[in-house]
Each structure stands twice: as structure tokens, then as C-alpha cells.
Coordinates of C-alpha atoms and ligand atoms in Angstrom, one line a residue:
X1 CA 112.4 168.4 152.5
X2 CA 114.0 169.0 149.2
X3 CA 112.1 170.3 146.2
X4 CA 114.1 167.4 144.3
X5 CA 115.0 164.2 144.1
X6 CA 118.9 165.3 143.2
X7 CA 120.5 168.1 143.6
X8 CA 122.1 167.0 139.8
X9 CA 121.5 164.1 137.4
X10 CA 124.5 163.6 134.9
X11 CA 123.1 162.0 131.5
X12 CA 126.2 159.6 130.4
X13 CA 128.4 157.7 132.2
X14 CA 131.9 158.8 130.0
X15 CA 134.8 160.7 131.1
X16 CA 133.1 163.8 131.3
X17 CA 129.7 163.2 133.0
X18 CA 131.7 160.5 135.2
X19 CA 134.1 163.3 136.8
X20 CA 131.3 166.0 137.1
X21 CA 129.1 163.7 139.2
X22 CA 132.1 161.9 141.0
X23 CA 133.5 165.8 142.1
X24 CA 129.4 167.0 142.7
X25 CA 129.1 163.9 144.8
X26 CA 132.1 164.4 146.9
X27 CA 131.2 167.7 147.6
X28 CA 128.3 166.3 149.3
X29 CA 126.2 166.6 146.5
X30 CA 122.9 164.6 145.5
X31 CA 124.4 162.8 142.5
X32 CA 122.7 160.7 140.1
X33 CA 124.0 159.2 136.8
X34 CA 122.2 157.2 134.2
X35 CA 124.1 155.2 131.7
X36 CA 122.8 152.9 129.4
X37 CA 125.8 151.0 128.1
X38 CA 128.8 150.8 129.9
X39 CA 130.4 152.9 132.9
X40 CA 133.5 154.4 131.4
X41 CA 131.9 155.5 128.1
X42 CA 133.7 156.0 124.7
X43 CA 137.0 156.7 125.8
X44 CA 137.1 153.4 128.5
X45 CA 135.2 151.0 126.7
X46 CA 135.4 151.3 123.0
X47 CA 138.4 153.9 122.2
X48 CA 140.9 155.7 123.2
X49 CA 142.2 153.0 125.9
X50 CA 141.3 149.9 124.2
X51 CA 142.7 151.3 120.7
X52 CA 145.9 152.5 122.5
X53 CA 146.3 148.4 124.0
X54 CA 145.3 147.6 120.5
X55 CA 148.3 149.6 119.2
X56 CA 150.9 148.3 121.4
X57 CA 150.1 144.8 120.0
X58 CA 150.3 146.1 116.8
X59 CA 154.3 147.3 117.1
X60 CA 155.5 143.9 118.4
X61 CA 156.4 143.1 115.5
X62 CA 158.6 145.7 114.2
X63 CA 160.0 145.2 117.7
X64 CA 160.9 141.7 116.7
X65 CA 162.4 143.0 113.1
X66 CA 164.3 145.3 114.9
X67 CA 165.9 143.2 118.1
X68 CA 168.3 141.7 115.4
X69 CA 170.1 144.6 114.7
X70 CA 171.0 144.4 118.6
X71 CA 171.8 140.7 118.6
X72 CA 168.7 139.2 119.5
X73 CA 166.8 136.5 117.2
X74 CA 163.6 135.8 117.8
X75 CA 162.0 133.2 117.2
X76 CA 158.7 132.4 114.7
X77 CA 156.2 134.6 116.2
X78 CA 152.4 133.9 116.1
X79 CA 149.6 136.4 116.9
X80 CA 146.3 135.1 118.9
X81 CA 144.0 137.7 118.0
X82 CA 141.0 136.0 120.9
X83 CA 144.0 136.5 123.0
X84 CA 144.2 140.2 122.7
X85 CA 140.3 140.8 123.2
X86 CA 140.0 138.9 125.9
X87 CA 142.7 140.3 127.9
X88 CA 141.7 144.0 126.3
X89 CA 138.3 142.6 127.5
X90 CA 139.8 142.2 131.3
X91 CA 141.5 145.4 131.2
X92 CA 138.3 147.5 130.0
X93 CA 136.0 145.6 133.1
X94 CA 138.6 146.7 135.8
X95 CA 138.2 150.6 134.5
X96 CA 135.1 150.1 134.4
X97 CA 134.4 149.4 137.9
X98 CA 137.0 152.3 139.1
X99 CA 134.7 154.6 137.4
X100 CA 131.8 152.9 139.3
X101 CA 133.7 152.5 142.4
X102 CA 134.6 156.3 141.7
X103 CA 130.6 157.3 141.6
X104 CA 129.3 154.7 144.7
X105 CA 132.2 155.5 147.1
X106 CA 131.1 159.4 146.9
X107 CA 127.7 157.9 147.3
X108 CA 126.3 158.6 143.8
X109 CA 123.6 157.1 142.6
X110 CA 124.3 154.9 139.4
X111 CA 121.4 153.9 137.1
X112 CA 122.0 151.6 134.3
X113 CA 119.3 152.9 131.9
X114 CA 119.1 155.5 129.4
X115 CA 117.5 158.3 130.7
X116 CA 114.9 161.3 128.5
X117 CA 114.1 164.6 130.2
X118 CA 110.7 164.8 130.5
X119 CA 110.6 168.7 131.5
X120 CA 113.1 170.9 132.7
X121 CA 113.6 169.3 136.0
X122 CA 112.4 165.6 135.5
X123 CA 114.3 162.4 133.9
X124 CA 112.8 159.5 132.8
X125 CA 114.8 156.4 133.4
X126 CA 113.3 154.1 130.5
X127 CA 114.7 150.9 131.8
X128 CA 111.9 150.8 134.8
X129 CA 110.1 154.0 133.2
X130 CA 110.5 155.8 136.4
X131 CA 110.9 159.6 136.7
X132 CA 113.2 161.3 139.0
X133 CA 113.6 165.1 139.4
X134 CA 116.5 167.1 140.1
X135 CA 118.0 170.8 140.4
X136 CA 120.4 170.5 137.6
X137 CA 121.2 168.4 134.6
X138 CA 124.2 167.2 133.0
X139 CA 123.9 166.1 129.6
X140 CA 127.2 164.2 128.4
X141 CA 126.0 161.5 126.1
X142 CA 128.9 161.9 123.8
X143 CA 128.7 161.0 120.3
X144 CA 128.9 158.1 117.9
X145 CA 130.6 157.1 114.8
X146 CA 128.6 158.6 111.9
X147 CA 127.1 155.8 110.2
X148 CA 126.9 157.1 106.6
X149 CA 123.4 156.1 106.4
X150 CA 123.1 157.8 102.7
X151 CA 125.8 154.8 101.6
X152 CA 124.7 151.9 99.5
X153 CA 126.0 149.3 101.9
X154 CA 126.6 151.0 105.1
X155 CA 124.9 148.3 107.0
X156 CA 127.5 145.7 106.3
X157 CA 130.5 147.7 107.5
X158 CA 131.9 148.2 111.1
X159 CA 132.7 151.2 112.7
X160 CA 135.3 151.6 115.5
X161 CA 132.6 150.5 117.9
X162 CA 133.1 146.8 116.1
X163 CA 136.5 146.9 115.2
X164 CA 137.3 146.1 119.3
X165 CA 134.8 142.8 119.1
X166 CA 135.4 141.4 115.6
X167 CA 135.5 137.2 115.9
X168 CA 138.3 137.3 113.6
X169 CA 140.8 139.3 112.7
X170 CA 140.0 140.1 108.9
X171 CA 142.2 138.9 106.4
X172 CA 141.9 142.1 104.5
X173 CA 140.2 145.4 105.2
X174 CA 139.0 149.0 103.2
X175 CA 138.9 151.9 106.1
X176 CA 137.5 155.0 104.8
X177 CA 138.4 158.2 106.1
X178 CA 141.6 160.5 106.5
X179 CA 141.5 161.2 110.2
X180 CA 142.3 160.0 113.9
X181 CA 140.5 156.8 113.6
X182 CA 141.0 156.0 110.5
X183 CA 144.6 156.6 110.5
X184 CA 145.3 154.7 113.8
X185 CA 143.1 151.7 112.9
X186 CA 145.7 151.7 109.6
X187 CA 148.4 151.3 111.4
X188 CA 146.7 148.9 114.0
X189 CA 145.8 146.4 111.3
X190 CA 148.4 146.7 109.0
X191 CA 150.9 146.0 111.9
X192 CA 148.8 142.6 113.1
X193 CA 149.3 141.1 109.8
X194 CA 146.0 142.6 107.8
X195 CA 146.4 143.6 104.2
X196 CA 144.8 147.3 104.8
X197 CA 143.7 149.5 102.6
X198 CA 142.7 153.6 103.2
X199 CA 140.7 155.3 101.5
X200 CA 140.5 159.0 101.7
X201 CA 138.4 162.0 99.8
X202 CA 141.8 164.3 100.3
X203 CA 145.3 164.3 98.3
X204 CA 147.2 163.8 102.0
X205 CA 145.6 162.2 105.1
X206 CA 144.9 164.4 108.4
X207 CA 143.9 167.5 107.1
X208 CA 143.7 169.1 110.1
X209 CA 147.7 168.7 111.0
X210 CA 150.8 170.2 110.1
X211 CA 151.6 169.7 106.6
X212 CA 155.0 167.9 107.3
X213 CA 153.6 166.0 109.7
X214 CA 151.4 164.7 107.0
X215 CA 153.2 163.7 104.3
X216 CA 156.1 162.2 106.2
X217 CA 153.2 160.0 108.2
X218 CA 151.6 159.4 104.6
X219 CA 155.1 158.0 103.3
X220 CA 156.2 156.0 106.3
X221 CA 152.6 154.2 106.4
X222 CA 153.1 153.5 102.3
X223 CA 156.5 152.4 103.1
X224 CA 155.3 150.1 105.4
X225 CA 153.0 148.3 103.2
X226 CA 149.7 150.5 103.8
X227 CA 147.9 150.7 100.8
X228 CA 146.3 154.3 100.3
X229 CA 143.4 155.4 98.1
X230 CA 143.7 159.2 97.5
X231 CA 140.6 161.5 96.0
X232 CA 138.4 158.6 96.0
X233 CA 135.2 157.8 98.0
X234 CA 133.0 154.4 98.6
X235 CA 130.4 154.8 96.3
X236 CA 128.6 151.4 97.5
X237 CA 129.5 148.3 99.2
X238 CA 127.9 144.8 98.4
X239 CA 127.8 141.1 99.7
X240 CA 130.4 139.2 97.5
X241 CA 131.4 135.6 97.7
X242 CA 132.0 134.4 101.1
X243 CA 132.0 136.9 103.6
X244 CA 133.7 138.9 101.4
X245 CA 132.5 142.7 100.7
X246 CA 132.7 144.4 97.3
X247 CA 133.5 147.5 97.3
X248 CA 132.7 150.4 94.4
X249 CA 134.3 153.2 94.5
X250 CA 133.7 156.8 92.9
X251 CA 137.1 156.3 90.8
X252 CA 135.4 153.2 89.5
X253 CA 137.7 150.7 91.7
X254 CA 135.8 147.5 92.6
X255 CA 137.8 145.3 95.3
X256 CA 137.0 142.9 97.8
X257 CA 138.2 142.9 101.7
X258 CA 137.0 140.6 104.2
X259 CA 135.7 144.0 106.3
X260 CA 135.0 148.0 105.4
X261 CA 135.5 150.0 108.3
X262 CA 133.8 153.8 108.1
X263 CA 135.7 156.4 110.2
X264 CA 134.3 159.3 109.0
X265 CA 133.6 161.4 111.9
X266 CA 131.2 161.1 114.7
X267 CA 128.2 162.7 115.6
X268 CA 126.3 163.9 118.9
X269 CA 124.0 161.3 120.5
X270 CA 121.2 164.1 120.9
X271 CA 118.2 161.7 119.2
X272 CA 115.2 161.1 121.6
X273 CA 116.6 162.8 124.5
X274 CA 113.8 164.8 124.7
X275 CA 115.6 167.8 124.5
X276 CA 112.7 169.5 122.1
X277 CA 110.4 168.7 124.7
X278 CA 112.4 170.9 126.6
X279 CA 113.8 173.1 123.9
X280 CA 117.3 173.2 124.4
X281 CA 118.7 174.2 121.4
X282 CA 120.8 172.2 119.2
X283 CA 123.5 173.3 115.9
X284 CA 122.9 172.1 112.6
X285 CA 124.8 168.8 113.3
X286 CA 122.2 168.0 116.3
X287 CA 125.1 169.0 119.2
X288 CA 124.1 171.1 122.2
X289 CA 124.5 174.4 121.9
X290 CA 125.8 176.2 124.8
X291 CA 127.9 179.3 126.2
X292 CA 131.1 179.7 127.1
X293 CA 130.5 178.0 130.7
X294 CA 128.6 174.8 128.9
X295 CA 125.3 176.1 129.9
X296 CA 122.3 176.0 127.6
X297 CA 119.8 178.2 126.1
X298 CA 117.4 176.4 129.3
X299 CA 119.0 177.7 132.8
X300 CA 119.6 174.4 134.6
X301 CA 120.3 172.7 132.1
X302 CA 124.0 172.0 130.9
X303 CA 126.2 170.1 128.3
X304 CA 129.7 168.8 128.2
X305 CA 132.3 166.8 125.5
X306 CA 131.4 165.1 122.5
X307 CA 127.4 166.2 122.6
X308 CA 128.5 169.9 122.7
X309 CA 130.6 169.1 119.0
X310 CA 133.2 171.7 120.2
X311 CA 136.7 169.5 120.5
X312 CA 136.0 166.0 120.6
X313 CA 139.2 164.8 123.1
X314 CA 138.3 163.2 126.3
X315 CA 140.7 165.3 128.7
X316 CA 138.4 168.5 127.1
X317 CA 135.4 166.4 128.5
X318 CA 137.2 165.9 131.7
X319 CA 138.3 169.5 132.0
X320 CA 134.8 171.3 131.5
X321 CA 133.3 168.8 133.8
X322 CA 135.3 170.6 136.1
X323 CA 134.8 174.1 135.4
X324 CA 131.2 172.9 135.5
X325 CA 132.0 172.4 139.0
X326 CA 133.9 175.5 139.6
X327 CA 131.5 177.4 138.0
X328 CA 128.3 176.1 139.6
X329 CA 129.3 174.7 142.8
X330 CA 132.2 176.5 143.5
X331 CA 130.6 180.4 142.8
X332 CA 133.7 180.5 140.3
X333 CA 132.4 181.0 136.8
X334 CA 134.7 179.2 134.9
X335 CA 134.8 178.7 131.2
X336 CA 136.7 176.3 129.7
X337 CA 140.3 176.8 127.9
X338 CA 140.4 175.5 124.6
X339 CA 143.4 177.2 123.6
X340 CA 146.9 175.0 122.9
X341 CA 145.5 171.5 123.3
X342 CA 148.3 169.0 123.0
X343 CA 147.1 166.2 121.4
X344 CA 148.5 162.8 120.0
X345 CA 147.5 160.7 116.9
X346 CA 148.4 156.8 118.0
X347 CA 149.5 156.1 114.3
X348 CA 153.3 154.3 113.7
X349 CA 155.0 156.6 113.6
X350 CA 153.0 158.6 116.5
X351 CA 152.3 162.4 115.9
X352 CA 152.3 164.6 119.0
X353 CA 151.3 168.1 118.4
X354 CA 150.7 171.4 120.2
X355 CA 149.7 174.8 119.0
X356 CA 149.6 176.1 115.0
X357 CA 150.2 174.8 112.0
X358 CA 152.4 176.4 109.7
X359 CA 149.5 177.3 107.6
X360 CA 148.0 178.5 110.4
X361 CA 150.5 180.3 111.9
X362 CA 151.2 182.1 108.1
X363 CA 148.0 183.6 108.1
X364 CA 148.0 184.9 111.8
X365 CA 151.3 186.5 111.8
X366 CA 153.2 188.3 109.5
X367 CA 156.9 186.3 109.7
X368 CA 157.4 183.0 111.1
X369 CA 160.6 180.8 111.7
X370 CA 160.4 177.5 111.3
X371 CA 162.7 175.3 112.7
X372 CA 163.1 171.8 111.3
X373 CA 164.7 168.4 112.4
X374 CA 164.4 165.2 110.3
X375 CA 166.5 162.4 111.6
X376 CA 167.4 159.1 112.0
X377 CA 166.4 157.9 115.9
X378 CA 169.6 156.5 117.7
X379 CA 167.1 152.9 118.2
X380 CA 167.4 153.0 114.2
X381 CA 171.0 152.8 114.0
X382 CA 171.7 149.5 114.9
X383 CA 168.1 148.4 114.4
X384 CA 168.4 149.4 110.6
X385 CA 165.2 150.4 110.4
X386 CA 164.4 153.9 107.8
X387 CA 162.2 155.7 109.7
X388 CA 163.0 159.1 110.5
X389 CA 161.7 161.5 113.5
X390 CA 160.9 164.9 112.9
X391 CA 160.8 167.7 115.3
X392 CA 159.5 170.8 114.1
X393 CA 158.9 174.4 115.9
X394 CA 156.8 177.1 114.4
X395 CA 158.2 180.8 115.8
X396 CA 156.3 184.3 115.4
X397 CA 159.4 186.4 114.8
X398 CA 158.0 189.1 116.1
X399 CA 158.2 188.2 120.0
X400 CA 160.3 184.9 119.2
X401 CA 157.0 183.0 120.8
X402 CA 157.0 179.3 119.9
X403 CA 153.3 179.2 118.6
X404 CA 153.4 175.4 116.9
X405 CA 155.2 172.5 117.6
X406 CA 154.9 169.3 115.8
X407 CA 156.8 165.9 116.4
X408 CA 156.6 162.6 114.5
X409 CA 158.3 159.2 115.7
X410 CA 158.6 157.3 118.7
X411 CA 156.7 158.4 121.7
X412 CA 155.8 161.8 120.2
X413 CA 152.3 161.7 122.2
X414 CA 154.3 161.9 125.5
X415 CA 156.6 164.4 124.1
X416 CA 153.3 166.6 122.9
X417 CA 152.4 166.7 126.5
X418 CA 155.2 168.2 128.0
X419 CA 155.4 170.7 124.9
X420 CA 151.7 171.7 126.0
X421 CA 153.0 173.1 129.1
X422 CA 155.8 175.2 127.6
X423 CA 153.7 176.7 125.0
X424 CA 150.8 177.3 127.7
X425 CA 153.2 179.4 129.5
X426 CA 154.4 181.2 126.5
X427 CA 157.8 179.7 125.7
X428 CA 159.5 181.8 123.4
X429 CA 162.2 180.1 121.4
X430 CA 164.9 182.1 123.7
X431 CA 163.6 179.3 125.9
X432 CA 164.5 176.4 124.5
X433 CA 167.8 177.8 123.4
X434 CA 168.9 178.1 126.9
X435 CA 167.8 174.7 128.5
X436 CA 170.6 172.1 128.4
X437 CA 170.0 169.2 125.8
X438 CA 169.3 165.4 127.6
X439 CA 171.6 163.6 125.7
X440 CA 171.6 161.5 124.0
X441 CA 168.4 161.5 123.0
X442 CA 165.6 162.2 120.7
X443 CA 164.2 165.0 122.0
X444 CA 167.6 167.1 122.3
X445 CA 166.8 168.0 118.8
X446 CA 164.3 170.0 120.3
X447 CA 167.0 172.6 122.3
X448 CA 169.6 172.4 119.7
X449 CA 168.2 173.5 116.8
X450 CA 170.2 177.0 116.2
X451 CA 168.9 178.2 112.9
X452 CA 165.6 178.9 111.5
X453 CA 165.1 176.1 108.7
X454 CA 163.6 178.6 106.9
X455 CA 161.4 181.8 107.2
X456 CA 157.9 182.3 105.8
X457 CA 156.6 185.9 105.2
X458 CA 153.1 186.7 104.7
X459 CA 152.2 183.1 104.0
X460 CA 155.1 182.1 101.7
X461 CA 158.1 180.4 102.3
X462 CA 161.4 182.5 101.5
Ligands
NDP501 P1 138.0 163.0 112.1 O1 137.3 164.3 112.2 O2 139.4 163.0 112.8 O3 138.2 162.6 110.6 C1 137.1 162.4 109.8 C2 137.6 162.0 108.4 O4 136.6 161.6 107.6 C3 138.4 163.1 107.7 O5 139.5 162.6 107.0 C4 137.4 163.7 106.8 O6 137.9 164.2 105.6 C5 136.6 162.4 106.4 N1 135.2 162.6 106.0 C6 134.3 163.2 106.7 N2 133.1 163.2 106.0 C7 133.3 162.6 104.9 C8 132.5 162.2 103.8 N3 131.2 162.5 103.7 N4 133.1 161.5 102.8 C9 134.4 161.2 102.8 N5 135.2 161.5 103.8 C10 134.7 162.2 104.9 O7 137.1 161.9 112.7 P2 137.3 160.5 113.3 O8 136.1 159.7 113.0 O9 138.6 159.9 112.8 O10 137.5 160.7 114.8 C11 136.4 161.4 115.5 C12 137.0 162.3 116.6 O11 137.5 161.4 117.7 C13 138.3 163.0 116.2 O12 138.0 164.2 115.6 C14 139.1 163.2 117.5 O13 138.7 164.4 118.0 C15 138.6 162.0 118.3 N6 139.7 161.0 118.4 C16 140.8 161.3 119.0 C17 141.9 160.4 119.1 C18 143.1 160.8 119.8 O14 143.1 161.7 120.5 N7 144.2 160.1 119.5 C19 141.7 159.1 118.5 C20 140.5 158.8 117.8 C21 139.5 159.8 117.8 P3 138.5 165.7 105.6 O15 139.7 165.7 106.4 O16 138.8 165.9 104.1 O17 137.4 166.6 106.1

């Protein structure tokens, strides 16, 4: 008889704990996993999918704007904001039940309640209060937005988590924050008719990214119409008339906006798991600490994605669920790579990225080239439309390896992910130079730039 009830229990139901137990179970596995909201977690049911729906209905119409330029008039357009959620709404419940078809058809056990550790080996499952036992534990909770709970005033704004459910769409709205979320949600509501507002501690918005990157986002989102708030904070926010909230600011603004939305980071879900009854050891920000194959300080006992605080992307989730797998049962330690990660920010114009910086890349290596395209797409020609792309590679001169590359405009997110492979294999700007162009089209720029833009040398540009 077995010594457990499971051979692993996964904690969280979200991209990461849903492929380690789906892979566990298939391998014939005794699977269990408790989630106590949704099947699909962050990613499926309150972010990156719905927000990427969300910001396809946001483009229509600059789509409309530009379809004159090619001949087309369109009509008087309207926007049904119900329309959106409940389709969105649809779209969400049909992923949801592949990742629950995904855990019962490798015969997984799925509990819908949040679930404690009790001791080492033993879960409690707080919607029935029973305790099961098992081998080894998963713990992929994720993490939530943070809720600023210092602010005068937090109570009445939304988060991400709300900004997917609102009744209305708000006539007006204050976003605070500089990065992923708060950037994309810019761009969402500015583009479905909401006067929007950012407002940001920094002098340019994603501070993590490539400077040009930045600032020619920054401009095309003012040029647009998005209002930005530089080197300013909330300082409190207040009931006004109507549903209207007043908003303070440390610069001494005081506005109104029919919604505040906080998008200033997220933070691990690690309260009352019980995981000082255990002792696993968490950081300073309460995420799991663990070692370089997601195991924690207590041997069975593991932790993977957003509740570890290392890289807070769902494919990371997804890929140390599986080393977890290689790793434990495989008999293949396997740590996870978290080197080159191509990632996409969903704003209008997109970013797709892969590799360095330029600041970056000046402080590791001694000379750099940089290679740098700023154009009009071929769409904008007869369209009319401003916007310009831009393609930038970073080189180390030294052994002509491409170490950054950085694209903003049209379907730069796709673009990021092809990139990802090239630089994982260790493309070297020789590369590019010989592969033919696909023309015409946007990303030829890519293969035919010829020249270094310019150089920088210990840091500074020359
Ligand atoms: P980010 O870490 O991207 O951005 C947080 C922003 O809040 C930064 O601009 C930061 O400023 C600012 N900030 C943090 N604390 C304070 C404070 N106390 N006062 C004022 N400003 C503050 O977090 P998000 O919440 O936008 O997103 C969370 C994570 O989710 C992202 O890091 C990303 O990994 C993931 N995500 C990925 C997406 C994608 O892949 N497309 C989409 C959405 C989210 P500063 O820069 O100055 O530190």
C-alpha cells in the first residue's frame, strides 16, 4: 500500500502547476491539484490572454482610420464594451476546461479549494477541511497585483484583476505605474475611447527596456492622445462627486477619473500557506526561496513561477514545471535556463525584445555596435499614419555576437520570438548579413542593415 495518498500534490492550478501535474500525471503519476479560484490561473483567466483579446479590440479603430488610405470607408463605428466581456468571458471558460480536461484525462485529481500544508507531507484542503498526504509538493500559487496597502485610498481603485470585469467602461481613468501592465492597460483604454492618464515615479516608462525602445514608445503613446504624468506618485485617492475619484498627487495635482488603476508590481501569494509551519524559507518580498532546480530549503518540497519572484512570465512557469519533471521524475537534474528570454510588451506600438540592453551590454563588454533602423512600415504609406518601427541590434565587437535585439511596431512580439532562437544559438551578426532579406517587408530591415549606427566604447557612445 502506498505510504501516501499522492505521489505529488501541485498547490495552484496556473500555467506552471497545471503542466507539472498534467506531465506527473501522464507519466502514471498520482497527481493531485488544488485550486481555489479558477483552472487556468493568472495567465488564462485574468491576464496575459484576456489582456491580449482585450488589445485586439483596442486597435480596431486605428484599423478603421487607416482602411481609408486604401480606399475603404467605414462607416460610424460603435464599441459594446458588455460585448467584449462576455465574449472574452466565453473564450476564458473554454481554456479553462482544456486545462481541466488536460488534468482529468491523465487522471489527475482536481480539487477546487485552497489548500495549507499542514506538515511536510500533509495538505489541508480548507473547502471540506480534509487532509491529504503526498510524496512531493508543488507550490505554484503565483502572485497578485500589489495592493499598495500603505496608500490613502487604495481600496477604491482596481487592479488588473478588475480591469477584465468592470460594468462600464470608465469614462476616464489614472493608471499608476511604468511597467508591463500599466503600459498595456494605457494603450488598451486609450484605444477603446477612455481619456487615460499614466502616471509614473520615473522620467521614461519601462525602465527595465532598451532605452530607444522607451522613449519612441513614450512619444508614440503621447502622440496618440495618452496623457503621461512623469516623477509623480499618488499620494491619496478620495470619493468625489459621483463615482468619480479624486486623486492627489505628490506634485500637488488633484484630478478626477471615473477609475484609478494600481499596476505597480505583483507579489507572491505565500500568506497562510502554512509554509512557517513547515519552514520553507521565504526572501524579503515573502517569495519561495529555492535552488537552482526549484527545490526548497525542505527536501520534498518545491516551488515554481510567480511564488519563486525570479522572472514573472508564464512560459518561465511552464518551462521549470518541466525541468521539475526532468529533474525528479526523469533522474535528469535539470535547472532551468533563464538566460535570453524573448519577451513582448502588448502596448501600440508592440515591443518585442530579446537579450541586452544597450546599457547593459556597455557595461559587460568593452565595444559594442549598434545597429539601428527607424522607419516608416510599408502599411503606413498609403495608410498615412506616422508611426515609425524600429529594429535595433546590439553587437559585442569582439566576436561580432548579436547580444540584444530590440523591435518596436507591428507584431514585434512574434518577431521577438523568432529572434529568441537566433540569439539562443549564438547568432553573430555575420549571420544575419548572410541570410537573404523577405521582401518586402518589415523585418528585412533586420538582414540589411550594413553599418554599425554607431559604436559605444566602455559605456559611451562615439
Ligand atoms: P512591473 O515590474 O513591470 O512594473 C512595475 C511598475 O511599478 C514599474 O514601473 C515600477 O517603477 C513601478 N513601481 C513599483 N513600485 C512602486 C512604488 N512604490 N511607487 C511607484 N511606482 C512603483 O510590474 P507590473 O505590475 O506591470 O507587471 C507584473 C509582472 O507581470 C511583470 O514584471 C511581468 O513580468 C509580468 N507581465 C508580463 C506581461 C507580458 O509578458 N506582456 C504583461 C503583463 C505582466 P520602476 O520601473 O521605476 O521601478
Amino acid at each position: 500500500m502506498a505510504a501516501y495518498d499522492f505521489d505529488l500534490f501541485v498547490i495552484g492550478g496556473g500555467s506552471g502547476g497545471v503542466r507539472a501535474g498534467r506531465v506527473a500525471a501522464s507519466m502514471g503519476k498520482r497527481v493531485a491539484v488544488a485550486e481555489e479560484y479558477r483552472f487556468g490561473g493568472t495567465c488564462v483567466i485574468r491576464g496575459c490572454v484576456p489582456k491580449k483579446l482585450f488589445v485586439y479590440a483596442s486597435s480596431f479603430p486605428e484599423h478603421f482610420e487607416d482602411a481609408e488610405g486604401y480606399g475603404w470607408q467605414v462607416g460610424e463605428s460603435t464599441f459594446d464594451w458588455k460585448t467584449l466581456i462576455a465574449n472574452k468571458d466565453k473564450e476564458i471558460a473554454r481554456l479553462e476546461g482544456l486545462y481541466q480536461k488536460g488534468l482529468s484525462s491523465n487522471d489527475a485529481t482536481m480539487f477546487k479549494s485552497r489548500a495549507e500544508l499542514v506538515d511536510q507531507h500533509t495538505i489541508c484542503l480548507t473547502a471540506t477541511g480534509e487532509t491529504v498526504t503526498a510524496e512531493k509538493i508543488v507550490i505554484a500559487v503565483g502572485g497578485r497585483p500589489n495592493p499598495m496597502s500603505n496608500l490613502p485610498g487604495h481600496e477604491l481603485c482596481i487592479s488588473s484583476n478588475e480591469a477584465f470585469h468592470l460594468e462600464e467602461l470608465p469614462k476616464s481613468i489614472l493608471i499608476a505605474g511604468g511597467g508591463y501592465i500599466a503600459v498595456e492597460f494605457a494603450n488598451i483604454f486609450h484605444g477603446l475611447g477612455v481619456e487615460t492618464t499614466l502616471i509614473y515615479r520615473g522620467t521614461e516608462i519601462l525602465s527595465k527596456f532598451d532605452e530607444d525602445l522607451r522613449t519612441n514608445l513614450q512619444d508614440a503613446m503621447i502622440a496618440k492622445g495618452i496623457n503621461i504624468q512623469f516623477e509623480d506618485v499618488i499620494e491619496k485617492v478620495e470619493k468625489a462627486a459621483g463615482n468619480d475619484l479624486r486623486v492627489t498627487t505628490k506634485n500637488g495635482d488633484v484630478s478626477e477619473y471615473s477609475q484609478v488603476m494600481l499596476a505597480l508590481g505583483r507579489i507572491a501569494n505565500t500568506e497562510s500557506l502554512g509554509l512557517e509551519k513547515v519552514g520553507v524559507e521565504t526572501n524579503a518580498r515573502g517569495a519561495i526561496v529555492v535552488d537552482e532546480y526549484n527545490k526548497t530549503n525542505i527536501d520534498n518540497i518545491y516551488a515554481l513561477g510567480d511564488v519563486t519572484d525570479k522572472v514573472q512570465l508564464t512560459p518561465v512557469a511552464i518551462h521549470e514545471a518541466m525541468c521539475f519533471i526532468e529533474t525528479v521524475y526523469k533522474d535528469n537534474p535539470t535547472s532551468p535556463d533563464h538566460e535570453l528570454i524573448p519577451t513582448a510588451v502588448f502596448s501600440q506600438p508592440e515591443i518585442g525584445t530579446v537579450g541586452m540592453t544597450e546599457a547593459e551590454a556597455g557595461k559587460a563588454f568593452e565595444e559594442l555596435e549598434v545597429y539601428r533602423a527607424q522607419f516608416r512600415p510599408m502599411r503606413h504609406t498609403l495608410s498615412g499614419r506616422e508611426e515609425k518601427m524600429m529594429m535595433k541590434l546590439i553587437v559585442n565587437a569582439a566576436d561580432r555576437k548579436v547580444v540584444g535585439a530590440h523591435i518596436l511596431g507591428p507584431d514585434a512580439g512574434e518577431l521577438a520570438q523568432v529572434l529568441g532562437v537566433t540569439l539562443k544559438a549564438g547568432v553573430t551578426k555575420d549571420d544575419f548579413d548572410r541570410t537573404m532579406a523577405v521582401h518586402p517587408s518589415a523585418s528585412e530591415e533586420l538582414v540589411t542593415m550594413y553599418s554599425p549606427t554607431y559604436r559605444v566604447k566602455n559605456g559611451e557612445r562615439v
